[in-house]
PDB file of C-alpha atoms in Angstrom:
ATOM      1  CA  MET A   1    -102.984 -40.165  56.308  1.00 57.00           C
ATOM      2  CA  ASN A   2    -104.349 -37.247  54.550  1.00 62.00           C
ATOM      3  CA  THR A   3    -103.909 -38.245  51.006  1.00 70.00           C
ATOM      4  CA  SER A   4    -103.975 -34.492  49.755  1.00 68.00           C
ATOM      5  CA  SER A   5    -100.614 -33.947  51.358  1.00 80.00           C
ATOM      6  CA  ILE A   6     -98.885 -36.697  49.203  1.00 91.00           C
ATOM      7  CA  VAL A   7     -97.189 -34.830  46.375  1.00 94.00           C
ATOM      8  CA  THR A   8     -94.133 -36.759  45.229  1.00 96.00           C
ATOM      9  CA  PRO A   9     -92.506 -33.811  43.570  1.00 96.00           C
ATOM     10  CA  ASP A  10     -92.676 -31.765  46.989  1.00 95.00           C
ATOM     11  CA  ILE A  11     -91.602 -35.086  48.987  1.00 96.00           C
ATOM     12  CA  CYS A  12     -88.550 -35.383  46.570  1.00 95.00           C
ATOM     13  CA  ASP A  13     -87.518 -31.766  47.212  1.00 95.00           C
ATOM     14  CA  ALA A  14     -87.775 -32.221  50.924  1.00 94.00           C
ATOM     15  CA  HIS A  15     -86.199 -35.639  51.071  1.00 95.00           C
ATOM     16  CA  PRO A  16     -83.684 -36.123  48.108  1.00 94.00           C
ATOM     17  CA  ASP A  17     -82.474 -39.458  49.455  1.00 95.00           C
ATOM     18  CA  VAL A  18     -86.051 -41.111  48.744  1.00 97.00           C
ATOM     19  CA  ALA A  19     -85.671 -44.018  46.033  1.00 98.00           C
ATOM     20  CA  VAL A  20     -87.970 -43.063  42.806  1.00 98.00           C
ATOM     21  CA  LEU A  21     -89.235 -45.905  40.829  1.00 98.00           C
ATOM     22  CA  GLU A  22     -88.996 -45.839  37.002  1.00 98.00           C
ATOM     23  CA  PRO A  23     -91.867 -44.259  35.567  1.00 97.00           C
ATOM     24  CA  ILE A  24     -93.418 -47.558  34.183  1.00 98.00           C
ATOM     25  CA  PHE A  25     -96.872 -47.307  36.328  1.00 98.00           C
ATOM     26  CA  ALA A  26    -100.169 -46.057  35.308  1.00 97.00           C
ATOM     27  CA  ASN A  27    -103.012 -45.098  38.122  1.00 97.00           C
ATOM     28  CA  PHE A  28    -106.023 -47.272  37.724  1.00 98.00           C
ATOM     29  CA  GLY A  29    -107.646 -46.749  41.339  1.00 97.00           C
ATOM     30  CA  GLY A  30    -109.961 -44.466  42.571  1.00 97.00           C
ATOM     31  CA  CYS A  31    -107.346 -42.651  44.850  1.00 96.00           C
ATOM     32  CA  ASP A  32    -104.829 -40.597  42.944  1.00 94.00           C
ATOM     33  CA  ALA A  33    -102.477 -40.494  45.822  1.00 96.00           C
ATOM     34  CA  PHE A  34    -101.847 -42.948  48.446  1.00 97.00           C
ATOM     35  CA  ALA A  35     -98.998 -44.027  50.947  1.00 97.00           C
ATOM     36  CA  GLY A  36     -98.399 -46.586  53.466  1.00 97.00           C
ATOM     37  CA  PRO A  37     -95.881 -49.096  54.792  1.00 98.00           C
ATOM     38  CA  ILE A  38     -94.975 -51.712  52.429  1.00 98.00           C
ATOM     39  CA  ARG A  39     -95.981 -55.396  52.535  1.00 98.00           C
ATOM     40  CA  THR A  40     -95.035 -57.713  49.564  1.00 98.00           C
ATOM     41  CA  VAL A  41     -96.158 -60.488  47.522  1.00 98.00           C
ATOM     42  CA  LYS A  42     -93.911 -62.161  44.522  1.00 98.00           C
ATOM     43  CA  CYS A  43     -95.963 -64.074  42.083  1.00 98.00           C
ATOM     44  CA  PHE A  44     -96.085 -64.997  38.292  1.00 98.00           C
ATOM     45  CA  GLU A  45     -99.480 -65.299  36.613  1.00 97.00           C
ATOM     46  CA  ASP A  46    -100.974 -66.784  39.812  1.00 98.00           C
ATOM     47  CA  ASN A  47    -102.754 -64.241  42.071  1.00 97.00           C
ATOM     48  CA  SER A  48    -103.397 -66.749  45.032  1.00 97.00           C
ATOM     49  CA  MET A  49    -100.904 -64.761  47.481  1.00 97.00           C
ATOM     50  CA  VAL A  50    -102.573 -61.424  46.277  1.00 98.00           C
ATOM     51  CA  LYS A  51    -105.977 -63.060  47.194  1.00 97.00           C
ATOM     52  CA  GLN A  52    -104.631 -64.216  50.354  1.00 97.00           C
ATOM     53  CA  ALA A  53    -103.116 -60.654  51.311  1.00 98.00           C
ATOM     54  CA  VAL A  54    -106.044 -58.532  50.743  1.00 98.00           C
ATOM     55  CA  ALA A  55    -108.251 -61.042  52.740  1.00 98.00           C
ATOM     56  CA  GLU A  56    -106.093 -59.793  55.551  1.00 98.00           C
ATOM     57  CA  PRO A  57    -106.431 -56.463  57.636  1.00 98.00           C
ATOM     58  CA  GLY A  58    -104.239 -54.012  55.728  1.00 98.00           C
ATOM     59  CA  GLU A  59    -104.291 -51.505  58.387  1.00 97.00           C
ATOM     60  CA  GLY A  60    -103.353 -48.618  55.927  1.00 97.00           C
ATOM     61  CA  ALA A  61    -100.574 -50.641  54.269  1.00 98.00           C
ATOM     62  CA  VAL A  62     -99.697 -50.598  50.714  1.00 98.00           C
ATOM     63  CA  LEU A  63     -99.462 -53.927  48.838  1.00 98.00           C
ATOM     64  CA  VAL A  64     -96.415 -54.241  46.627  1.00 98.00           C
ATOM     65  CA  VAL A  65     -96.730 -57.073  43.962  1.00 98.00           C
ATOM     66  CA  ASP A  66     -93.920 -58.388  41.797  1.00 98.00           C
ATOM     67  CA  ALA A  67     -95.982 -60.086  39.386  1.00 98.00           C
ATOM     68  CA  GLY A  68     -93.060 -60.261  37.110  1.00 98.00           C
ATOM     69  CA  GLY A  69     -94.192 -57.704  34.731  1.00 98.00           C
ATOM     70  CA  SER A  70     -96.401 -59.837  33.027  1.00 98.00           C
ATOM     71  CA  TYR A  71     -98.506 -58.682  30.193  1.00 98.00           C
ATOM     72  CA  ARG A  72    -100.362 -62.007  29.548  1.00 98.00           C
ATOM     73  CA  CYS A  73    -103.022 -61.792  32.465  1.00 98.00           C
ATOM     74  CA  ALA A  74    -104.405 -59.421  35.294  1.00 98.00           C
ATOM     75  CA  MET A  75    -103.310 -60.143  38.764  1.00 98.00           C
ATOM     76  CA  LEU A  76    -106.135 -57.833  40.443  1.00 98.00           C
ATOM     77  CA  GLY A  77    -109.697 -57.247  39.548  1.00 98.00           C
ATOM     78  CA  ASP A  78    -112.724 -55.645  41.013  1.00 98.00           C
ATOM     79  CA  MET A  79    -113.268 -58.458  43.369  1.00 98.00           C
ATOM     80  CA  LEU A  80    -110.049 -58.639  45.025  1.00 98.00           C
ATOM     81  CA  ALA A  81    -109.730 -54.751  44.969  1.00 98.00           C
ATOM     82  CA  LYS A  82    -113.218 -54.330  46.861  1.00 98.00           C
ATOM     83  CA  GLN A  83    -111.806 -56.829  49.304  1.00 98.00           C
ATOM     84  CA  ALA A  84    -108.573 -54.734  49.830  1.00 98.00           C
ATOM     85  CA  VAL A  85    -110.853 -51.678  50.403  1.00 98.00           C
ATOM     86  CA  ALA A  86    -113.143 -53.542  52.874  1.00 98.00           C
ATOM     87  CA  ASN A  87    -109.870 -54.756  54.901  1.00 98.00           C
ATOM     88  CA  GLY A  88    -108.320 -51.346  55.069  1.00 98.00           C
ATOM     89  CA  TRP A  89    -105.371 -51.454  52.386  1.00 98.00           C
ATOM     90  CA  ALA A  90    -104.350 -47.967  51.400  1.00 98.00           C
ATOM     91  CA  GLY A  91    -103.256 -49.159  47.834  1.00 98.00           C
ATOM     92  CA  ILE A  92    -101.870 -51.825  45.579  1.00 98.00           C
ATOM     93  CA  VAL A  93     -98.643 -51.317  43.225  1.00 98.00           C
ATOM     94  CA  MET A  94     -98.725 -54.193  40.638  1.00 98.00           C
ATOM     95  CA  TYR A  95     -95.763 -54.850  38.649  1.00 98.00           C
ATOM     96  CA  GLY A  96     -98.155 -56.490  36.054  1.00 98.00           C
ATOM     97  CA  CYS A  97    -101.575 -56.058  34.983  1.00 98.00           C
ATOM     98  CA  VAL A  98    -105.249 -55.294  36.364  1.00 98.00           C
ATOM     99  CA  ARG A  99    -108.598 -55.680  35.127  1.00 98.00           C
ATOM    100  CA  ASP A 100    -111.895 -54.384  35.626  1.00 98.00           C
ATOM    101  CA  VAL A 101    -110.595 -50.848  35.441  1.00 98.00           C
ATOM    102  CA  ASP A 102    -113.865 -48.905  35.216  1.00 98.00           C
ATOM    103  CA  VAL A 103    -114.867 -50.327  38.543  1.00 98.00           C
ATOM    104  CA  LEU A 104    -111.351 -49.851  40.188  1.00 98.00           C
ATOM    105  CA  ALA A 105    -111.379 -46.231  39.284  1.00 98.00           C
ATOM    106  CA  THR A 106    -114.432 -45.961  41.693  1.00 98.00           C
ATOM    107  CA  LEU A 107    -113.208 -47.568  44.835  1.00 98.00           C
ATOM    108  CA  ASN A 108    -111.510 -45.687  47.613  1.00 97.00           C
ATOM    109  CA  LEU A 109    -108.085 -47.441  46.899  1.00 98.00           C
ATOM    110  CA  GLY A 110    -104.796 -46.574  45.243  1.00 98.00           C
ATOM    111  CA  VAL A 111    -103.878 -48.832  42.437  1.00 98.00           C
ATOM    112  CA  GLN A 112    -100.762 -48.373  40.070  1.00 98.00           C
ATOM    113  CA  ALA A 113    -100.108 -51.187  37.453  1.00 98.00           C
ATOM    114  CA  LEU A 114     -98.294 -51.530  34.147  1.00 98.00           C
ATOM    115  CA  GLY A 115    -101.503 -51.932  32.212  1.00 98.00           C
ATOM    116  CA  SER A 116    -104.928 -53.541  31.964  1.00 98.00           C
ATOM    117  CA  HIS A 117    -105.488 -57.223  30.620  1.00 98.00           C
ATOM    118  CA  PRO A 118    -108.980 -58.790  30.168  1.00 98.00           C
ATOM    119  CA  ARG A 119    -107.693 -62.248  31.134  1.00 98.00           C
ATOM    120  CA  LYS A 120    -107.812 -63.651  34.690  1.00 96.00           C
ATOM    121  CA  SER A 121    -104.771 -65.220  36.262  1.00 97.00           C
ATOM    122  CA  GLU A 122    -104.160 -68.950  37.324  1.00 92.00           C
ATOM    123  CA  LYS A 123    -104.651 -69.897  40.956  1.00 92.00           C
ATOM    124  CA  ARG A 124    -102.119 -72.616  41.890  1.00 94.00           C
ATOM    125  CA  GLY A 125    -101.387 -71.453  45.288  1.00 94.00           C
ATOM    126  CA  GLU A 126     -97.886 -70.338  44.041  1.00 94.00           C
ATOM    127  CA  GLY A 127     -95.864 -67.200  45.159  1.00 96.00           C
ATOM    128  CA  GLN A 128     -94.241 -65.743  48.343  1.00 97.00           C
ATOM    129  CA  ARG A 129     -95.171 -62.943  50.859  1.00 97.00           C
ATOM    130  CA  ASP A 130     -93.276 -60.464  53.076  1.00 97.00           C
ATOM    131  CA  ILE A 131     -89.972 -60.614  50.977  1.00 98.00           C
ATOM    132  CA  SER A 132     -87.740 -58.136  49.543  1.00 98.00           C
ATOM    133  CA  VAL A 133     -88.746 -57.206  45.862  1.00 98.00           C
ATOM    134  CA  HIS A 134     -87.100 -55.338  43.106  1.00 98.00           C
ATOM    135  CA  ILE A 135     -89.324 -53.382  41.071  1.00 98.00           C
ATOM    136  CA  GLY A 136     -88.514 -50.262  38.855  1.00 97.00           C
ATOM    137  CA  GLY A 137     -85.080 -50.175  39.820  1.00 97.00           C
ATOM    138  CA  VAL A 138     -85.868 -49.931  43.441  1.00 98.00           C
ATOM    139  CA  GLU A 139     -85.457 -52.723  46.151  1.00 98.00           C
ATOM    140  CA  MET A 140     -88.586 -52.773  48.384  1.00 98.00           C
ATOM    141  CA  VAL A 141     -88.390 -54.170  51.756  1.00 98.00           C
ATOM    142  CA  PRO A 142     -91.590 -54.869  53.847  1.00 98.00           C
ATOM    143  CA  GLY A 143     -91.804 -52.244  56.466  1.00 97.00           C
ATOM    144  CA  GLN A 144     -90.416 -49.257  54.406  1.00 98.00           C
ATOM    145  CA  TRP A 145     -92.825 -46.662  53.275  1.00 98.00           C
ATOM    146  CA  LEU A 146     -94.340 -46.200  49.729  1.00 98.00           C
ATOM    147  CA  TYR A 147     -95.542 -42.702  48.282  1.00 98.00           C
ATOM    148  CA  ALA A 148     -97.552 -42.613  45.233  1.00 98.00           C
ATOM    149  CA  ASP A 149     -99.370 -40.145  43.084  1.00 97.00           C
ATOM    150  CA  ASN A 150     -99.947 -39.245  39.314  1.00 96.00           C
ATOM    151  CA  ASN A 151     -96.287 -37.865  39.403  1.00 97.00           C
ATOM    152  CA  GLY A 152     -94.683 -41.268  40.322  1.00 97.00           C
ATOM    153  CA  ILE A 153     -93.872 -43.845  43.122  1.00 98.00           C
ATOM    154  CA  LEU A 154     -91.260 -43.149  45.929  1.00 98.00           C
ATOM    155  CA  VAL A 155     -89.840 -45.513  48.418  1.00 98.00           C
ATOM    156  CA  ALA A 156     -88.329 -44.355  51.928  1.00 98.00           C
ATOM    157  CA  GLU A 157     -86.885 -46.298  54.875  1.00 97.00           C
ATOM    158  CA  GLN A 158     -89.494 -45.059  57.139  1.00 95.00           C
ATOM    159  CA  GLN A 159     -92.365 -42.876  57.133  1.00 96.00           C
ATOM    160  CA  LEU A 160     -91.573 -39.183  56.267  1.00 94.00           C
ATOM    161  CA  ALA A 161     -92.684 -35.732  57.705  1.00 87.00           C
ATOM    162  CA  LEU A 162     -94.452 -34.535  54.566  1.00 83.00           C
ATOM    163  CA  PRO A 163     -93.824 -31.199  53.229  1.00 79.00           C
ATOM    164  CA  GLU A 164     -96.830 -28.757  53.850  1.00 76.00           C
TER     165      GLU A 164
END
């Protein structure tokens, strides 16, 4: 997908029924705009399932991680982000924190998160994948489409025809 065609205000104007997440996220990735079908992880201060997901083929999808909004540790760092790039993920939306932000900004990956935190997460093998998650006032289901840029994050039931 041509990421230059992802302009969320224009998408909202053309598709007024899209869901818009609350403006709580900041952009940390090297791609300011990204889009793709949603895949999900739900976990809390344990990024084992995030590690498992980015190790698999992303095929242009966006990994949405409900990390419980924790500000006590990072759920994504440079190593997992590099693995996501290598495996073809379009982006990661982290309802939690990330770290290694200077490296994240150089990668061909969209990353939006609540903030940055230097501490790594636990690895206990806990969490769930491919379930419905509720983040930023929006219910997100695997297979829906997510569109993100510096203006915000949108969710649609299916891939949209983008305005020119």
